[in-house]
């Protein structure tokens, strides 16, 4: 054999090794799982744990951020103290406490700092000193009336809309503008407190259908606020600890900083292309897809929607929510400054600021004397706009003398997060036309299932209870 022939054979052998290696690495880029879960927030992370650990199914979570946990946001100051500026506490429903226990996280009654409220118009900075908040006893009595009025409809909404009535059977109460519902059941004294929970998320909530308000503030929340049902928080660690432990448990079954860029879905399963922040592409093949993020038309665009799917997602409108922690020497300790319109004074509990809105500055405690801010607007609001609203509101409060004199340039944003689209909802006419049934008809369609707030309500543990009903249905379809 000549030297030339030997080197040619070596070259061929080497190139086969290289092709084999390339083929192997191409194969390594394909991940095959029973269930592909998109989004690792409250509902996606919970579903991943339950499917893998309790139902013995292989899963992969595709999460667009670099961490799990969705709306949980914990800030640690220089002293090491932690402050929650996203999710605060949990409603004790279903297996919620056990879910924390399986991660060795103990829970207890939430500790709250008692705050004194100051009412001010954030557009002018004026103190609305003639505003009279409802007495605590009147507020509690009104919340109990809300609970009694909401309970008959609870099973239509929780743990999901599986049993939501057909269009002709939707109770009139659920379609009433919430202001009318509140007057009908004598709930006005509860309105200011209720506004602090769902109101900012439901634009023009006094005129919005009662159904929309109950989707974010239903019977369970009223039970919690009247002391009829417990709430809890983790005691040992901060709220992010649960998701750190889920991350450790799931290990390589989570792809962080990744989104789906292409999808093929049919009745037999799904094939996805997932792209990481570094541009790396991974092929994922799954028997079933579980979407857990808020399904706005933009977010759903890579999923190659068919007509039925587009018809549903295009009907949704949504709010955008931002939360942050600010510090300024003029913001007073132990105070909550509540954004209040002058027309609310002295006791018009149907008059509220309109979105975009900074709801309040809430003192978070020593030693850092930080304040929590929550901002809600429509789809056009971005981080700059949300921060400008905080700055403009504080400026107005300073100029009006509602808070001690100071320089607006001393405002510091210690933390700020864009929670993205929330509170997806269809209009009244669409609901009357059977929207909820059309939405739920998508469960299982083209091997795709849906969890998350758009399919139930905006509370973590209620979504876990929703998963407990959804996952067996998904598994049955396998
Ligand atoms: C400021 C604030 C405070 C709250 N306080 C409480 C509280 O005290 N108690 C309570 O029970 N509830 C609270 N909630 C509500 C609660 O957080 C939500 O109901 C719950 O998180 C909704 O869960 P989810 O799984 O639907 O969405 P999320 O928890 O938001 O999870 C969605 C996940 O999907 C990811 N994602 C989004 N798009 C994509 C994509 N295209 N590809 C991949 N991943 C994607 C997101 O990054 C996120 O991790 C609060 C919400 C906010 C904003």
Coordinates of C-alpha atoms and ligand atoms in Angstrom, one line a residue:
X1 CA 0.0 0.0 0.0
X2 CA 1.5 3.3 -1.0
X3 CA 1.9 6.2 1.5
X4 CA -0.6 8.2 -0.5
X5 CA -3.2 5.5 -0.3
X6 CA -2.6 5.0 3.5
X7 CA -3.1 8.8 4.1
X8 CA -6.2 8.8 1.9
X9 CA -7.7 5.9 3.9
X10 CA -6.8 7.6 7.2
X11 CA -8.5 10.8 5.9
X12 CA -11.6 8.8 5.0
X13 CA -11.6 7.1 8.4
X14 CA -11.1 10.4 10.2
X15 CA -13.9 12.1 8.3
X16 CA -16.2 9.1 9.2
X17 CA -15.4 9.6 12.9
X18 CA -16.0 13.3 12.5
X19 CA -19.4 12.7 10.7
X20 CA -20.4 10.2 13.4
X21 CA -19.5 12.6 16.1
X22 CA -21.5 15.3 14.4
X23 CA -24.4 13.0 14.0
X24 CA -24.2 12.1 17.7
X25 CA -24.1 15.8 18.7
X26 CA -27.1 16.5 16.4
X27 CA -28.9 13.6 18.2
X28 CA -27.9 15.1 21.5
X29 CA -29.8 18.2 20.5
X30 CA -33.1 16.4 20.5
X31 CA -34.9 15.9 23.8
X32 CA -37.8 13.5 23.9
X33 CA -40.3 13.8 26.9
X34 CA -43.8 12.8 27.8
X35 CA -44.8 16.4 28.6
X36 CA -43.2 19.6 27.5
X37 CA -44.1 22.5 29.8
X38 CA -43.7 26.0 28.7
X39 CA -43.2 28.5 31.5
X40 CA -41.9 27.7 35.0
X41 CA -43.9 30.0 37.2
X42 CA -46.5 29.1 39.8
X43 CA -48.5 26.7 37.7
X44 CA -45.7 25.4 35.3
X45 CA -43.2 24.6 38.1
X46 CA -46.0 22.9 40.2
X47 CA -47.1 20.8 37.2
X48 CA -43.5 19.7 36.4
X49 CA -43.0 18.5 40.0
X50 CA -46.3 16.6 40.1
X51 CA -46.0 15.1 36.6
X52 CA -42.5 13.9 37.2
X53 CA -42.5 12.9 40.9
X54 CA -46.1 11.8 41.4
X55 CA -47.2 10.5 38.0
X56 CA -43.8 9.2 36.8
X57 CA -43.8 11.1 33.5
X58 CA -40.8 12.6 31.9
X59 CA -40.9 16.4 31.6
X60 CA -39.0 19.3 30.4
X61 CA -39.7 22.9 31.4
X62 CA -38.9 25.7 28.9
X63 CA -38.5 29.0 30.9
X64 CA -37.8 32.3 29.3
X65 CA -36.2 33.8 32.4
X66 CA -33.1 32.7 34.2
X67 CA -35.1 31.4 37.2
X68 CA -38.3 29.7 38.1
X69 CA -41.1 31.3 40.2
X70 CA -42.9 33.7 37.9
X71 CA -44.3 36.6 40.0
X72 CA -42.3 35.7 43.1
X73 CA -39.7 38.5 43.6
X74 CA -37.4 38.7 46.6
X75 CA -35.0 41.5 47.3
X76 CA -32.1 41.2 49.7
X77 CA -30.7 44.4 51.3
X78 CA -27.1 45.0 52.4
X79 CA -27.9 43.7 55.9
X80 CA -29.1 40.4 54.4
X81 CA -32.7 41.0 55.2
X82 CA -35.2 39.9 52.5
X83 CA -38.2 41.8 51.2
X84 CA -41.0 40.3 49.1
X85 CA -42.2 42.7 46.4
X86 CA -44.0 40.1 44.3
X87 CA -46.1 37.3 45.8
X88 CA -46.7 37.9 49.5
X89 CA -48.7 35.1 51.0
X90 CA -50.7 32.1 50.0
X91 CA -54.3 31.0 50.4
X92 CA -54.5 27.7 52.3
X93 CA -56.5 25.6 49.8
X94 CA -56.2 22.0 48.6
X95 CA -52.8 20.4 49.0
X96 CA -50.9 23.7 49.2
X97 CA -49.2 23.3 52.6
X98 CA -48.2 19.7 51.7
X99 CA -46.6 21.0 48.5
X100 CA -44.3 23.3 50.6
X101 CA -43.7 20.4 53.1
X102 CA -42.4 18.1 50.4
X103 CA -39.6 20.6 49.9
X104 CA -39.0 20.8 53.7
X105 CA -40.3 24.3 53.8
X106 CA -42.3 25.2 57.0
X107 CA -45.1 27.7 56.8
X108 CA -46.8 30.0 59.3
X109 CA -49.1 32.9 59.6
X110 CA -47.9 35.9 57.5
X111 CA -46.4 38.7 59.6
X112 CA -47.6 42.1 58.5
X113 CA -46.3 45.5 59.6
X114 CA -49.3 47.6 60.7
X115 CA -49.4 50.7 58.4
X116 CA -51.3 53.9 58.7
X117 CA -52.9 55.0 55.5
X118 CA -52.5 58.5 54.0
X119 CA -54.9 59.2 51.1
X120 CA -53.5 61.4 48.3
X121 CA -54.2 62.1 44.6
X122 CA -51.0 60.9 42.9
X123 CA -51.7 63.1 39.8
X124 CA -51.7 66.4 41.9
X125 CA -49.9 65.1 45.0
X126 CA -52.8 66.7 47.1
X127 CA -53.6 65.0 50.4
X128 CA -57.3 64.0 50.2
X129 CA -57.7 64.7 53.9
X130 CA -61.5 64.7 53.8
X131 CA -61.6 61.1 52.6
X132 CA -63.0 58.8 55.2
X133 CA -62.1 55.1 54.9
X134 CA -64.8 52.6 55.8
X135 CA -64.7 51.5 59.5
X136 CA -63.0 48.1 59.9
X137 CA -66.3 46.6 61.2
X138 CA -68.3 47.9 58.2
X139 CA -65.6 46.6 55.8
X140 CA -65.6 43.2 57.4
X141 CA -69.4 43.0 57.3
X142 CA -69.4 44.0 53.6
X143 CA -66.7 41.4 52.8
X144 CA -68.9 38.8 54.5
X145 CA -71.8 39.9 52.3
X146 CA -69.5 39.6 49.3
X147 CA -68.6 36.1 50.4
X148 CA -72.3 35.1 50.7
X149 CA -73.0 36.6 47.3
X150 CA -70.0 35.0 45.6
X151 CA -70.2 31.5 47.1
X152 CA -73.1 30.4 44.9
X153 CA -70.9 31.0 41.8
X154 CA -67.7 29.6 43.3
X155 CA -68.0 26.1 41.7
X156 CA -68.4 27.7 38.3
X157 CA -65.0 29.4 38.5
X158 CA -63.0 27.0 40.7
X159 CA -60.8 25.1 40.4
X160 CA -61.4 26.1 36.7
X161 CA -64.2 26.9 34.4
X162 CA -64.9 23.3 33.6
X163 CA -68.5 23.7 34.8
X164 CA -69.1 27.2 33.6
X165 CA -72.7 27.6 32.5
X166 CA -73.7 27.7 28.9
X167 CA -74.3 31.2 27.5
X168 CA -78.1 31.2 28.2
X169 CA -77.5 30.0 31.7
X170 CA -74.9 32.4 32.9
X171 CA -76.2 34.0 36.1
X172 CA -77.2 37.6 35.6
X173 CA -75.1 38.6 38.7
X174 CA -71.9 37.5 36.9
X175 CA -72.7 39.8 33.9
X176 CA -73.7 42.8 36.0
X177 CA -71.2 45.7 36.1
X178 CA -69.4 45.2 39.4
X179 CA -70.5 48.6 40.7
X180 CA -74.1 47.5 40.3
X181 CA -73.4 44.1 41.9
X182 CA -71.8 45.9 44.8
X183 CA -74.8 48.2 45.3
X184 CA -77.2 45.2 45.0
X185 CA -75.5 43.3 47.8
X186 CA -74.5 46.3 49.9
X187 CA -70.7 45.8 49.4
X188 CA -69.6 49.4 49.1
X189 CA -67.6 49.4 52.4
X190 CA -65.5 46.6 51.1
X191 CA -64.7 48.3 47.8
X192 CA -61.6 50.2 48.8
X193 CA -59.9 47.1 50.2
X194 CA -61.0 45.0 47.2
X195 CA -59.6 47.6 44.9
X196 CA -56.1 47.1 46.3
X197 CA -56.2 43.4 45.2
X198 CA -58.0 43.1 41.8
X199 CA -59.1 46.6 41.0
X200 CA -55.8 47.9 39.5
X201 CA -55.7 44.8 37.4
X202 CA -59.2 45.1 36.0
X203 CA -59.3 48.5 34.3
X204 CA -62.5 50.4 35.1
X205 CA -63.4 47.7 37.5
X206 CA -66.6 49.4 38.6
X207 CA -68.0 49.0 35.1
X208 CA -66.4 45.6 34.4
X209 CA -68.5 42.5 34.5
X210 CA -68.6 41.0 38.0
X211 CA -67.2 37.8 36.5
X212 CA -63.9 39.6 35.8
X213 CA -63.7 40.8 39.4
X214 CA -64.5 37.3 40.7
X215 CA -61.7 35.9 38.5
X216 CA -59.2 37.8 40.6
X217 CA -61.1 38.3 43.8
X218 CA -63.5 35.6 44.5
X219 CA -64.9 33.7 47.5
X220 CA -61.5 32.3 48.7
X221 CA -60.0 35.8 48.9
X222 CA -63.0 37.1 50.8
X223 CA -62.7 34.1 53.2
X224 CA -59.0 35.0 53.8
X225 CA -59.7 38.7 54.4
X226 CA -62.6 37.9 56.8
X227 CA -60.5 35.4 58.7
X228 CA -62.8 32.5 57.6
X229 CA -59.9 30.7 56.0
X230 CA -56.2 30.8 56.7
X231 CA -53.3 32.3 54.7
X232 CA -49.6 31.4 55.1
X233 CA -46.1 32.2 54.1
X234 CA -42.9 30.2 54.3
X235 CA -41.3 30.8 57.8
X236 CA -37.7 29.8 57.4
X237 CA -36.7 31.3 54.1
X238 CA -38.0 33.8 51.6
X239 CA -40.7 33.2 49.0
X240 CA -38.1 32.3 46.3
X241 CA -36.8 29.3 48.3
X242 CA -39.6 27.0 47.0
X243 CA -38.5 27.7 43.5
X244 CA -34.8 27.3 44.2
X245 CA -35.6 23.9 45.6
X246 CA -37.8 23.0 42.6
X247 CA -34.9 24.1 40.4
X248 CA -32.5 21.8 42.2
X249 CA -35.0 18.9 42.1
X250 CA -35.7 19.2 38.4
X251 CA -32.0 19.7 37.5
X252 CA -31.5 19.2 33.7
X253 CA -35.2 19.0 33.1
X254 CA -35.4 22.8 32.9
X255 CA -34.0 24.9 30.0
X256 CA -33.6 28.4 31.3
X257 CA -33.5 31.6 29.2
X258 CA -35.2 29.7 26.4
X259 CA -38.3 30.2 24.3
X260 CA -40.1 28.2 21.6
X261 CA -39.3 29.6 18.2
X262 CA -41.1 27.0 16.1
X263 CA -43.8 24.4 16.7
X264 CA -45.5 21.6 14.9
X265 CA -48.5 20.2 16.8
X266 CA -51.0 17.5 15.9
X267 CA -53.1 14.8 17.7
X268 CA -50.1 12.5 18.1
X269 CA -47.7 15.0 19.8
X270 CA -45.6 18.0 19.4
X271 CA -42.2 18.9 17.9
X272 CA -40.7 22.2 19.0
X273 CA -37.6 24.2 18.3
X274 CA -36.4 26.0 21.4
X275 CA -33.9 28.8 21.2
X276 CA -31.7 29.8 24.1
X277 CA -30.5 33.3 24.9
X278 CA -27.1 32.3 23.4
X279 CA -28.8 31.3 20.1
X280 CA -28.4 27.6 20.7
X281 CA -31.3 25.6 19.2
X282 CA -32.7 22.4 20.7
X283 CA -35.3 20.1 19.2
X284 CA -37.9 18.9 21.6
X285 CA -40.3 16.1 20.9
X286 CA -43.2 15.6 23.3
X287 CA -46.3 13.5 23.6
X288 CA -48.1 16.5 25.1
X289 CA -47.5 20.2 25.5
X290 CA -48.6 22.1 28.6
X291 CA -48.6 25.9 28.1
X292 CA -48.5 27.8 31.5
X293 CA -47.7 31.4 30.5
X294 CA -50.3 34.1 29.7
X295 CA -51.5 33.2 26.2
X296 CA -51.6 36.6 24.5
X297 CA -51.6 36.4 20.7
X298 CA -48.0 37.6 20.6
X299 CA -46.8 35.0 23.0
X300 CA -48.7 32.3 21.1
X301 CA -47.4 33.3 17.7
X302 CA -44.6 30.7 17.5
X303 CA -47.1 27.9 18.1
X304 CA -48.5 27.9 14.6
X305 CA -52.1 28.6 15.7
X306 CA -55.0 27.2 13.8
X307 CA -58.3 29.1 13.3
X308 CA -60.0 27.9 16.5
X309 CA -57.0 28.8 18.6
X310 CA -56.5 32.2 17.1
X311 CA -60.2 33.0 17.5
X312 CA -59.8 32.4 21.2
X313 CA -56.5 34.1 21.9
X314 CA -57.3 37.2 19.8
X315 CA -60.4 37.9 22.0
X316 CA -58.2 38.4 25.1
X317 CA -57.3 41.9 26.3
X318 CA -54.9 42.2 29.2
X319 CA -53.2 44.5 31.7
X320 CA -49.5 44.9 32.3
X321 CA -48.2 44.8 35.8
X322 CA -44.9 46.0 37.3
X323 CA -43.7 45.9 40.9
X324 CA -40.7 47.4 42.5
X325 CA -39.0 48.6 45.6
X326 CA -38.1 52.3 46.0
X327 CA -36.4 54.4 48.6
X328 CA -36.6 58.2 49.2
X329 CA -35.8 60.2 52.3
X330 CA -39.1 62.0 52.3
X331 CA -41.2 58.8 52.3
X332 CA -42.4 58.3 55.9
X333 CA -41.9 55.1 57.8
X334 CA -44.9 52.9 58.8
X335 CA -47.1 54.7 56.2
X336 CA -49.0 53.5 53.2
X337 CA -49.7 56.4 50.8
X338 CA -52.8 55.3 48.9
X339 CA -53.6 56.8 45.4
X340 CA -57.1 58.2 45.9
X341 CA -59.2 60.4 43.5
X342 CA -60.7 63.6 45.0
X343 CA -64.2 62.4 44.0
X344 CA -63.8 59.5 46.4
X345 CA -64.1 62.0 49.3
X346 CA -65.7 61.9 51.7
X347 CA -67.1 58.4 51.3
X348 CA -67.8 57.6 47.6
X349 CA -66.5 54.1 47.5
X350 CA -67.3 53.7 43.8
X351 CA -64.7 56.3 42.7
X352 CA -61.2 55.0 41.9
X353 CA -58.1 56.2 39.9
X354 CA -58.0 55.0 36.3
X355 CA -55.1 53.0 34.7
X356 CA -52.3 53.5 34.2
X357 CA -52.0 53.6 38.0
X358 CA -49.5 53.4 40.8
X359 CA -51.7 52.0 43.5
X360 CA -49.7 53.0 46.6
X361 CA -46.3 53.4 48.3
X362 CA -46.2 50.8 51.1
X363 CA -43.6 50.9 53.8
X364 CA -41.7 47.5 54.0
X365 CA -39.8 47.9 57.2
X366 CA -36.5 48.6 58.8
X367 CA -33.5 48.7 58.5
X368 CA -33.6 49.8 54.9
X369 CA -36.9 51.8 55.0
X370 CA -37.9 50.6 51.6
X371 CA -41.3 51.1 49.9
X372 CA -43.1 48.7 47.7
X373 CA -44.8 50.0 44.5
X374 CA -47.3 48.2 42.2
X375 CA -48.1 49.7 38.8
X376 CA -50.8 48.5 36.4
X377 CA -51.4 49.8 32.9
X378 CA -52.4 48.6 29.4
X379 CA -50.3 46.9 26.8
X380 CA -48.5 50.1 25.9
X381 CA -46.9 50.5 29.4
X382 CA -43.3 49.6 29.6
X383 CA -40.6 49.7 32.4
X384 CA -39.7 53.3 31.5
X385 CA -43.3 54.4 31.6
X386 CA -44.0 52.5 34.8
X387 CA -41.0 54.0 36.5
X388 CA -41.9 57.5 35.2
X389 CA -45.3 57.0 36.9
X390 CA -43.6 56.3 40.2
X391 CA -41.2 59.3 39.8
X392 CA -44.1 61.7 38.7
X393 CA -46.3 60.6 41.6
X394 CA -43.5 61.1 44.1
X395 CA -42.7 64.5 42.5
X396 CA -46.3 65.6 42.9
X397 CA -46.4 64.4 46.5
X398 CA -43.2 66.4 47.3
X399 CA -44.4 69.5 45.5
X400 CA -47.8 69.5 47.1
X401 CA -46.2 69.1 50.6
X402 CA -48.1 65.9 51.3
X403 CA -44.7 64.4 52.3
X404 CA -41.7 66.2 53.8
X405 CA -39.7 68.4 51.4
X406 CA -37.0 66.6 49.4
X407 CA -35.3 66.3 46.1
X408 CA -36.9 63.9 43.5
X409 CA -33.4 63.0 42.3
X410 CA -32.9 61.1 45.6
X411 CA -35.4 58.5 44.4
X412 CA -33.7 55.1 44.1
X413 CA -35.2 52.1 42.5
X414 CA -33.7 49.3 44.6
X415 CA -35.5 46.6 42.5
X416 CA -38.0 46.7 39.7
X417 CA -39.7 43.9 37.7
X418 CA -41.9 43.7 34.7
X419 CA -44.5 41.0 35.4
X420 CA -45.7 41.3 31.8
X421 CA -49.3 40.7 30.6
X422 CA -51.7 39.6 33.3
X423 CA -55.5 39.5 33.8
X424 CA -56.4 38.2 30.4
X425 CA -60.1 38.5 29.8
X426 CA -62.7 38.5 27.0
X427 CA -65.4 41.2 26.6
X428 CA -68.9 40.9 27.9
X429 CA -70.4 40.1 24.5
X430 CA -67.9 37.4 23.9
X431 CA -68.6 35.8 27.2
X432 CA -72.3 35.9 26.5
X433 CA -71.5 34.3 23.1
X434 CA -69.9 31.3 24.7
X435 CA -66.2 32.4 24.9
X436 CA -65.4 30.4 28.0
X437 CA -66.7 27.2 26.4
X438 CA -64.6 28.0 23.2
X439 CA -61.6 28.6 25.4
X440 CA -61.9 25.4 27.3
X441 CA -62.6 23.4 24.1
X442 CA -58.9 24.0 23.4
X443 CA -57.8 21.8 26.3
X444 CA -56.2 18.8 24.6
X445 CA -56.6 20.2 21.1
X446 CA -53.5 19.4 19.0
X447 CA -51.9 17.6 22.0
X448 CA -51.8 21.0 23.8
X449 CA -53.1 21.6 27.3
X450 CA -53.2 24.9 29.3
X451 CA -52.7 25.8 32.9
X452 CA -52.0 29.2 34.5
X453 CA -54.0 32.3 35.5
X454 CA -55.8 32.7 32.2
X455 CA -57.6 29.4 32.8
X456 CA -58.5 29.9 36.4
X457 CA -57.7 32.7 38.8
X458 CA -54.8 34.9 39.8
X459 CA -53.7 33.1 42.9
X460 CA -50.8 30.6 43.3
X461 CA -52.4 27.9 45.4
X462 CA -55.7 28.1 43.6
X463 CA -53.8 27.4 40.4
X464 CA -52.1 24.4 42.1
X465 CA -55.7 23.1 42.9
X466 CA -56.6 23.7 39.2
X467 CA -53.5 21.7 38.2
X468 CA -54.7 18.9 40.5
X469 CA -57.8 18.6 38.2
X470 CA -56.1 19.4 34.9
X471 CA -53.2 17.0 35.1
X472 CA -55.3 13.7 35.4
X473 CA -57.2 14.9 32.3
X474 CA -53.9 15.4 30.5
X475 CA -52.6 12.0 31.6
X476 CA -55.8 10.3 30.5
X477 CA -55.2 11.7 27.0
X478 CA -51.8 10.0 26.7
Ligands
LIG1 C1 -47.0 41.8 42.3 C2 -47.8 40.5 42.4 C3 -48.1 40.0 43.6 C4 -48.8 38.9 43.8 N1 -49.1 38.4 45.0 C5 -49.7 37.2 45.2 C6 -49.9 36.7 46.5 O1 -49.5 37.3 47.5 N2 -50.5 35.4 46.6 C7 -50.9 34.7 45.5 O2 -51.3 33.6 45.6 N3 -50.7 35.2 44.2 C8 -50.1 36.4 44.1 N4 -50.0 37.0 42.8 C9 -50.6 36.3 41.7 C10 -49.7 35.0 41.3 O3 -48.4 35.4 41.2 C11 -50.2 34.5 40.0 O4 -51.6 34.2 40.1 C12 -49.5 33.3 39.6 O5 -48.1 33.5 39.6 C13 -49.8 32.9 38.2 O6 -49.2 31.8 37.8 P1 -48.9 31.4 36.3 O7 -48.2 30.1 36.4 O8 -50.2 31.6 35.6 O9 -47.9 32.5 35.8 P2 -46.5 32.9 36.2 O10 -46.3 32.6 37.7 O11 -46.3 34.3 35.8 O12 -45.6 32.0 35.4 C14 -45.4 32.1 34.0 C15 -44.0 31.7 33.7 O13 -43.8 31.6 32.3 C16 -42.7 32.3 31.9 N5 -42.9 32.7 30.5 C17 -43.7 33.7 30.0 N6 -43.7 33.6 28.7 C18 -42.9 32.6 28.3 C19 -42.5 32.1 27.0 N7 -43.0 32.6 25.9 N8 -41.7 31.0 27.0 C20 -41.2 30.4 28.2 N9 -41.6 30.9 29.4 C21 -42.4 32.0 29.4 C22 -42.5 33.4 32.8 O14 -41.2 33.9 32.9 C23 -43.0 32.8 34.1 O15 -41.9 32.2 34.8 C24 -49.2 38.1 42.6 C25 -48.9 38.6 41.4 C26 -48.2 39.8 41.2 C27 -47.8 40.3 39.9

